[in-house]
CSV table of C-alpha atoms in Angstrom, one decimal:
chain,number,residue,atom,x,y,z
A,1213,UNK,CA,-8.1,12.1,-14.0
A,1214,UNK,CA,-5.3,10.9,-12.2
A,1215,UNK,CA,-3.1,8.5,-13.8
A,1216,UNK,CA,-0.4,6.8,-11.9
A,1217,UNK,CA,2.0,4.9,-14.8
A,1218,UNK,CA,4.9,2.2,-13.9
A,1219,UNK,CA,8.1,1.3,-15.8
A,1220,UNK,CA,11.0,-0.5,-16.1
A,1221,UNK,CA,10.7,-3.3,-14.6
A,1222,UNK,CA,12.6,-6.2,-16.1
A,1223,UNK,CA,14.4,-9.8,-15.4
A,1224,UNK,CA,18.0,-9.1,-13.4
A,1225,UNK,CA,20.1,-11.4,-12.3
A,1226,UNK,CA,21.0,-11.2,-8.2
A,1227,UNK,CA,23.2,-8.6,-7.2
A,1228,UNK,CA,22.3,-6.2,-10.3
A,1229,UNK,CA,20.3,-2.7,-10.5
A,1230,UNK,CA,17.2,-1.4,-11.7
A,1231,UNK,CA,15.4,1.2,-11.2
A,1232,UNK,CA,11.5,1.9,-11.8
A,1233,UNK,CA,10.0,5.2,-12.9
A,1234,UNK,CA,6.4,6.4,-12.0
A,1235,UNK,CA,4.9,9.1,-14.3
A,1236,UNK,CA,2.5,11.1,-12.7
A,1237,UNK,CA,-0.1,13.1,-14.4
A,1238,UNK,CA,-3.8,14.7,-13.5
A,1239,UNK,CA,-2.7,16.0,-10.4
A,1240,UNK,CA,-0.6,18.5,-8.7
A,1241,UNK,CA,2.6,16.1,-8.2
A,1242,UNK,CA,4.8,18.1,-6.0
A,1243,UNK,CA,2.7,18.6,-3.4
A,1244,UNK,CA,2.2,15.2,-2.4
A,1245,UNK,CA,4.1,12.7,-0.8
A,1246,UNK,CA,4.6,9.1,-2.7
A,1247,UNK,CA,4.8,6.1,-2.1
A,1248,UNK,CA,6.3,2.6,-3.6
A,1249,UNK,CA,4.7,-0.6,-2.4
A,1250,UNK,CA,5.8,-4.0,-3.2
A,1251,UNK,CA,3.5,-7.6,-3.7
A,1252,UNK,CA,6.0,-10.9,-4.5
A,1253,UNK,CA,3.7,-13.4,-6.1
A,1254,UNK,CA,0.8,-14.5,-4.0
A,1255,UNK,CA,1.7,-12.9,-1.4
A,1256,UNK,CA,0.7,-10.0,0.7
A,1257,UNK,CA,1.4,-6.0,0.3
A,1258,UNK,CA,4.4,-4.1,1.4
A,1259,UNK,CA,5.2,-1.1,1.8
A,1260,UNK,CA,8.6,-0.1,0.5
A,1261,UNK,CA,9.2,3.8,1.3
A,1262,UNK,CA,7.9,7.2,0.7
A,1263,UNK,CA,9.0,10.5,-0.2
A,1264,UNK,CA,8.2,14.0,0.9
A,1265,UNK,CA,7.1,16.4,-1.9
A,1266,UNK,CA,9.9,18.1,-1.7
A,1267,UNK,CA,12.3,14.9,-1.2
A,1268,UNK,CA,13.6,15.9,1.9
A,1269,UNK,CA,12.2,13.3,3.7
A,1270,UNK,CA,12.6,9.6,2.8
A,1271,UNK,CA,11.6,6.7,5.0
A,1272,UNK,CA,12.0,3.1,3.9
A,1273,UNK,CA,11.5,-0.6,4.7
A,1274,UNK,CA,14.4,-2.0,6.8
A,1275,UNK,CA,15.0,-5.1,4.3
A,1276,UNK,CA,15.6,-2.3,1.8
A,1277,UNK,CA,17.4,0.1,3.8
A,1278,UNK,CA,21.1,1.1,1.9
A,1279,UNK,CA,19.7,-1.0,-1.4
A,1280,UNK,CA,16.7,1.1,-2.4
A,1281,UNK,CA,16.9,4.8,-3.1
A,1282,UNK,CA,13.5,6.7,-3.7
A,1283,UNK,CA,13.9,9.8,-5.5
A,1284,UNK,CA,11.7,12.4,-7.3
A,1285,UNK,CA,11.8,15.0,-10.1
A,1286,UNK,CA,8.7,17.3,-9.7
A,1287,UNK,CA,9.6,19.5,-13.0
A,1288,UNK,CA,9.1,16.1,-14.9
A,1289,UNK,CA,6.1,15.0,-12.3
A,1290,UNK,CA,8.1,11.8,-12.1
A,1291,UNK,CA,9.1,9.2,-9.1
A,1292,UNK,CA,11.8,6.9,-9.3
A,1293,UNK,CA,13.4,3.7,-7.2
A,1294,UNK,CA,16.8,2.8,-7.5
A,1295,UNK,CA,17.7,-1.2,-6.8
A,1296,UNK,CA,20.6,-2.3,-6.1
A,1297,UNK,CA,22.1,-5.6,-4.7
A,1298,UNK,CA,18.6,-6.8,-6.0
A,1299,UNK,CA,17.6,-10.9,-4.8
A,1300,UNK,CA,15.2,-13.1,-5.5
A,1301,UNK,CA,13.3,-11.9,-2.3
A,1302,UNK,CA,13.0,-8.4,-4.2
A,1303,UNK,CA,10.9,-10.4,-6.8
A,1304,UNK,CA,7.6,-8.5,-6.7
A,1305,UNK,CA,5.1,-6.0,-8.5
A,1306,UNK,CA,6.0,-2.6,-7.8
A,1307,UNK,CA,3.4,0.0,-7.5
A,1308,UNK,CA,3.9,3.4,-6.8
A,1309,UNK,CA,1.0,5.6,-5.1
A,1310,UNK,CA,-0.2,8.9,-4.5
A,1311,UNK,CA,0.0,9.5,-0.6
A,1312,UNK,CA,-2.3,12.9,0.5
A,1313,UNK,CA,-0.6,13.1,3.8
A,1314,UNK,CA,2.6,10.9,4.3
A,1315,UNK,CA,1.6,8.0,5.5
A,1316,UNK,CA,-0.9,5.3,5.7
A,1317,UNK,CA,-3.5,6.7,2.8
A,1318,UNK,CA,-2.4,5.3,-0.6
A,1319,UNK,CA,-5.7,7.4,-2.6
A,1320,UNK,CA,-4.1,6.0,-6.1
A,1321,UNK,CA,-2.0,3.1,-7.5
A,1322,UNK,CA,-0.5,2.7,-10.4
A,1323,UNK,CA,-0.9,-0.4,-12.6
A,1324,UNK,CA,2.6,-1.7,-11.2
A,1325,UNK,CA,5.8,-3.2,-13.2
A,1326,UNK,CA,7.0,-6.5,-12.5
A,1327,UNK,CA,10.5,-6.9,-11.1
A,1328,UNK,CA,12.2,-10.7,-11.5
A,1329,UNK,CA,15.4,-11.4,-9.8
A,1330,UNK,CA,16.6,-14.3,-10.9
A,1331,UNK,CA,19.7,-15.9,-12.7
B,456,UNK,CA,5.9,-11.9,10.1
B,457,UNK,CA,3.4,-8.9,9.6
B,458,UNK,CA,3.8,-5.9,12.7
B,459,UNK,CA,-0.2,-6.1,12.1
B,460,UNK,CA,-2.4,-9.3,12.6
B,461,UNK,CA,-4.9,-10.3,10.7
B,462,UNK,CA,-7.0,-13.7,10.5
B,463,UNK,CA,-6.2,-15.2,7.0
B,464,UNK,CA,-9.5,-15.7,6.3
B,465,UNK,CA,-13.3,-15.1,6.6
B,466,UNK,CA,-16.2,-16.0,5.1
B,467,UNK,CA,-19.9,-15.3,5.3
B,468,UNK,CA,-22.9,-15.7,3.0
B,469,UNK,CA,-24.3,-13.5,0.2
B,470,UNK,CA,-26.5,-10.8,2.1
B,471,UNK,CA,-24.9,-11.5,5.3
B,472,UNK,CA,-22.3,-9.0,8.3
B,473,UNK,CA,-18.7,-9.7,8.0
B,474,UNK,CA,-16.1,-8.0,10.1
B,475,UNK,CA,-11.8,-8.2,9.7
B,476,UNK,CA,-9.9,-7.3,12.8
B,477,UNK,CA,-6.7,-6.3,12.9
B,478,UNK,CA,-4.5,-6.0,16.1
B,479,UNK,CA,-1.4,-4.3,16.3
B,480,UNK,CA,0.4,-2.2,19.2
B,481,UNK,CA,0.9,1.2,20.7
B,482,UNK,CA,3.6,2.1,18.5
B,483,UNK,CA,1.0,1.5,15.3
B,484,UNK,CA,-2.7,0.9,15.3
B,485,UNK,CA,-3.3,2.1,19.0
B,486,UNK,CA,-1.8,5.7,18.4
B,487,UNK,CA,-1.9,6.5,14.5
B,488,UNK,CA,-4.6,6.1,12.1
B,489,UNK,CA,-5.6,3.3,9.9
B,490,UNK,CA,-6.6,2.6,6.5
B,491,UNK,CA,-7.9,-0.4,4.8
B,492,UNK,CA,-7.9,-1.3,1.4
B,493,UNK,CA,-9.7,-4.3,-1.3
B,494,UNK,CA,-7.8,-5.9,-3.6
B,495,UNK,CA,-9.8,-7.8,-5.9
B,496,UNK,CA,-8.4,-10.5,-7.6
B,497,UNK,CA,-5.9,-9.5,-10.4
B,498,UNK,CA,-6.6,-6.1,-9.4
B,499,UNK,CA,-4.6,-3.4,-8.3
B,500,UNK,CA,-5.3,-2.7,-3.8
B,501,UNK,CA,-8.4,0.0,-3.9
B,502,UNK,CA,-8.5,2.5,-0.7
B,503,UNK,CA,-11.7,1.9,1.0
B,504,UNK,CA,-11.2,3.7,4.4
B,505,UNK,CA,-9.0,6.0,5.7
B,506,UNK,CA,-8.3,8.0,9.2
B,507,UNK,CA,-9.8,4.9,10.9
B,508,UNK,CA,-13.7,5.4,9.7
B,509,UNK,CA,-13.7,7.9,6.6
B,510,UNK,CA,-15.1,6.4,3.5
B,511,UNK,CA,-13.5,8.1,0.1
B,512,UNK,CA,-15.7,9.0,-2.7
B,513,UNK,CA,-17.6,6.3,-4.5
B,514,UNK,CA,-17.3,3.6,-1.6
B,515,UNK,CA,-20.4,2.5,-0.5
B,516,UNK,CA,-21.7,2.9,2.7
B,517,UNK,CA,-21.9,-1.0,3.5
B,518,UNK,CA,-18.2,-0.3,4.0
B,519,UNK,CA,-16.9,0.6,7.6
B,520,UNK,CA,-14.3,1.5,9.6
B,521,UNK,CA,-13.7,1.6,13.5
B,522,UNK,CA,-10.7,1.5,15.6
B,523,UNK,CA,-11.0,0.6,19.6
B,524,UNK,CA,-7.8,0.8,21.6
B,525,UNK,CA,-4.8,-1.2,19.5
B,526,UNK,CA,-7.5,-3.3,17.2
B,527,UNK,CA,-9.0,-1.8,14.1
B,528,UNK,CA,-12.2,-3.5,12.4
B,529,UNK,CA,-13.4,-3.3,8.8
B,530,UNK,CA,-17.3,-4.2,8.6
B,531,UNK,CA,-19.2,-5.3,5.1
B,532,UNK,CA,-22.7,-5.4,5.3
B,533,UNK,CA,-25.0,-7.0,2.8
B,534,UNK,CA,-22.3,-9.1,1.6
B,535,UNK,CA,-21.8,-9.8,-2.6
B,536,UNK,CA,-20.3,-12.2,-4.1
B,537,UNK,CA,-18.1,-9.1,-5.6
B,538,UNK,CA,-16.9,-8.2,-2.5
B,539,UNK,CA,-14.9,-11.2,-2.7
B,540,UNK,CA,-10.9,-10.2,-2.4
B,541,UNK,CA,-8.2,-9.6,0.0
B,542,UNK,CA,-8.6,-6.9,2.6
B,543,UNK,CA,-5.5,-5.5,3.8
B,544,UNK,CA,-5.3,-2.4,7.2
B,545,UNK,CA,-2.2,-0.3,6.9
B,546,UNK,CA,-1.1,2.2,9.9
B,547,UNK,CA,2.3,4.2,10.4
B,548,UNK,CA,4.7,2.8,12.7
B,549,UNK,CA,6.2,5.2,15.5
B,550,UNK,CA,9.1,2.8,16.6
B,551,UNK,CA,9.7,1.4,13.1
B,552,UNK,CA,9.3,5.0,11.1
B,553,UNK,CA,7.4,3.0,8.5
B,554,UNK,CA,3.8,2.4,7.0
B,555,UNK,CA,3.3,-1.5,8.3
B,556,UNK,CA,0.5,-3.3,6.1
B,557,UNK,CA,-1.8,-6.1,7.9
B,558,UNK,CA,-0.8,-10.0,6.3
B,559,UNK,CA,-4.2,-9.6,4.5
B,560,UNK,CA,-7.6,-11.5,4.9
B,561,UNK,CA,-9.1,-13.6,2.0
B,562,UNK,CA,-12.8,-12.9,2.0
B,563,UNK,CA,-14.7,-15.9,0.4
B,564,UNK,CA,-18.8,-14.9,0.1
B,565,UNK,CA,-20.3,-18.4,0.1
């Protein structure tokens, strides 16, 4: 079964870091791109970025460009984003998703992890 | 300001045809596939169709997909009052070099 499993998302204050972990289990993890995609409080979807399964490929949102760094460790089937200069426009659920062929197909979500920006 | 439009909301009546348009450009919807995807409330977004018209496992067929020039259309048939949720199309962008997702629709089955 595959099991998609957020983390670390917390209250910040603006201007600090966090960064979210997705564990990944009940698939073959490196050989599938991921994805992180964002919903602020009753609002729409976002996408944030993806990753390549081997991480040599990284696209991104331009409100997050240079702030937000997806990365990936496939020995630990594990996908990470890095926040920095977080605001209160970052404020959201962050799900991370399996992505079969790099772009538009999110197949399964996590459960997300709730990021607050606020002081 | 979503890259893809979609009307806020639709509704229709239990038993009933409802389609959910989306419009977008060349550089998304017109060239590059599209995917759409239910969120129910307090749910996590479901994939419902991909590559324009393909169903995944376990959706049923009174989901469907179509794609005409730059628009992309979801159909539900035989409308439930669990179908109600927000429906959301999602293509890759050429000029942007991102996945764009529609605003969303808000189905409400009357």
């Amino acid at each position: 079964e595959v099991q998609l499993v957020e983390s670390g998302g917390n209250l910040v204050q603006p201007g600090g870091s966090l960064r979210l972990s997705c564990a990944a289990s009940g698939f073959t993890f490196s050989t599938y791109w991921m994805t992180w995609v964002r919903q602020a409080p009753g609002k729409g979807l976002e996408w944030v970025g993806n990753i390549k399964q081997d991480g040599s490929e990284k696209y991104y949102v331009d409100s997050v460009k240079g702030r937000f760094t997806i990365s990936r460790d496939n020995a630990k089937n594990s996908l990470f984003l890095q926040m920095n200069s977080l605001s209160a426009e970052d404020t959201a659920v962050y799900y991370c998703a399996r992505t079969p062929s790099g772009g538009q197909t999110l197949d399964y979500w996590g459960q997300g992890t709730l990021v607050t920006v606020s002081s | 300001q979503s890259v893809l439009t979609q009307p806020p909301s639709v509704s229709a009546a239990p038993g009933q045809k409802v389609t959910i348009s989306c419009s977008g450009t060349s550089s998304n919807t017109g060239n590059n596939y599209v995917s759409w995807y239910q969120q129910l409330p307090g749910t996590v977004p479901k994939l419902l169709i991909t590559d324009n018209n393909k169903r995944p496992s376990g959706i049923p067929d009174r989901f469907s997909g179509s794609k005409s020039g730059t628009s992309a259309t979801l159909g539900i048939t035989g409308l439930q009052t669990g179908d109600e949720a927000d429906y959301y199309c999602v293509t890759w962008d050429s000029s942007l070099r991102a996945v764009v997702f529609g605003g969303g629709t808000k189905l409400t089955v009357l």
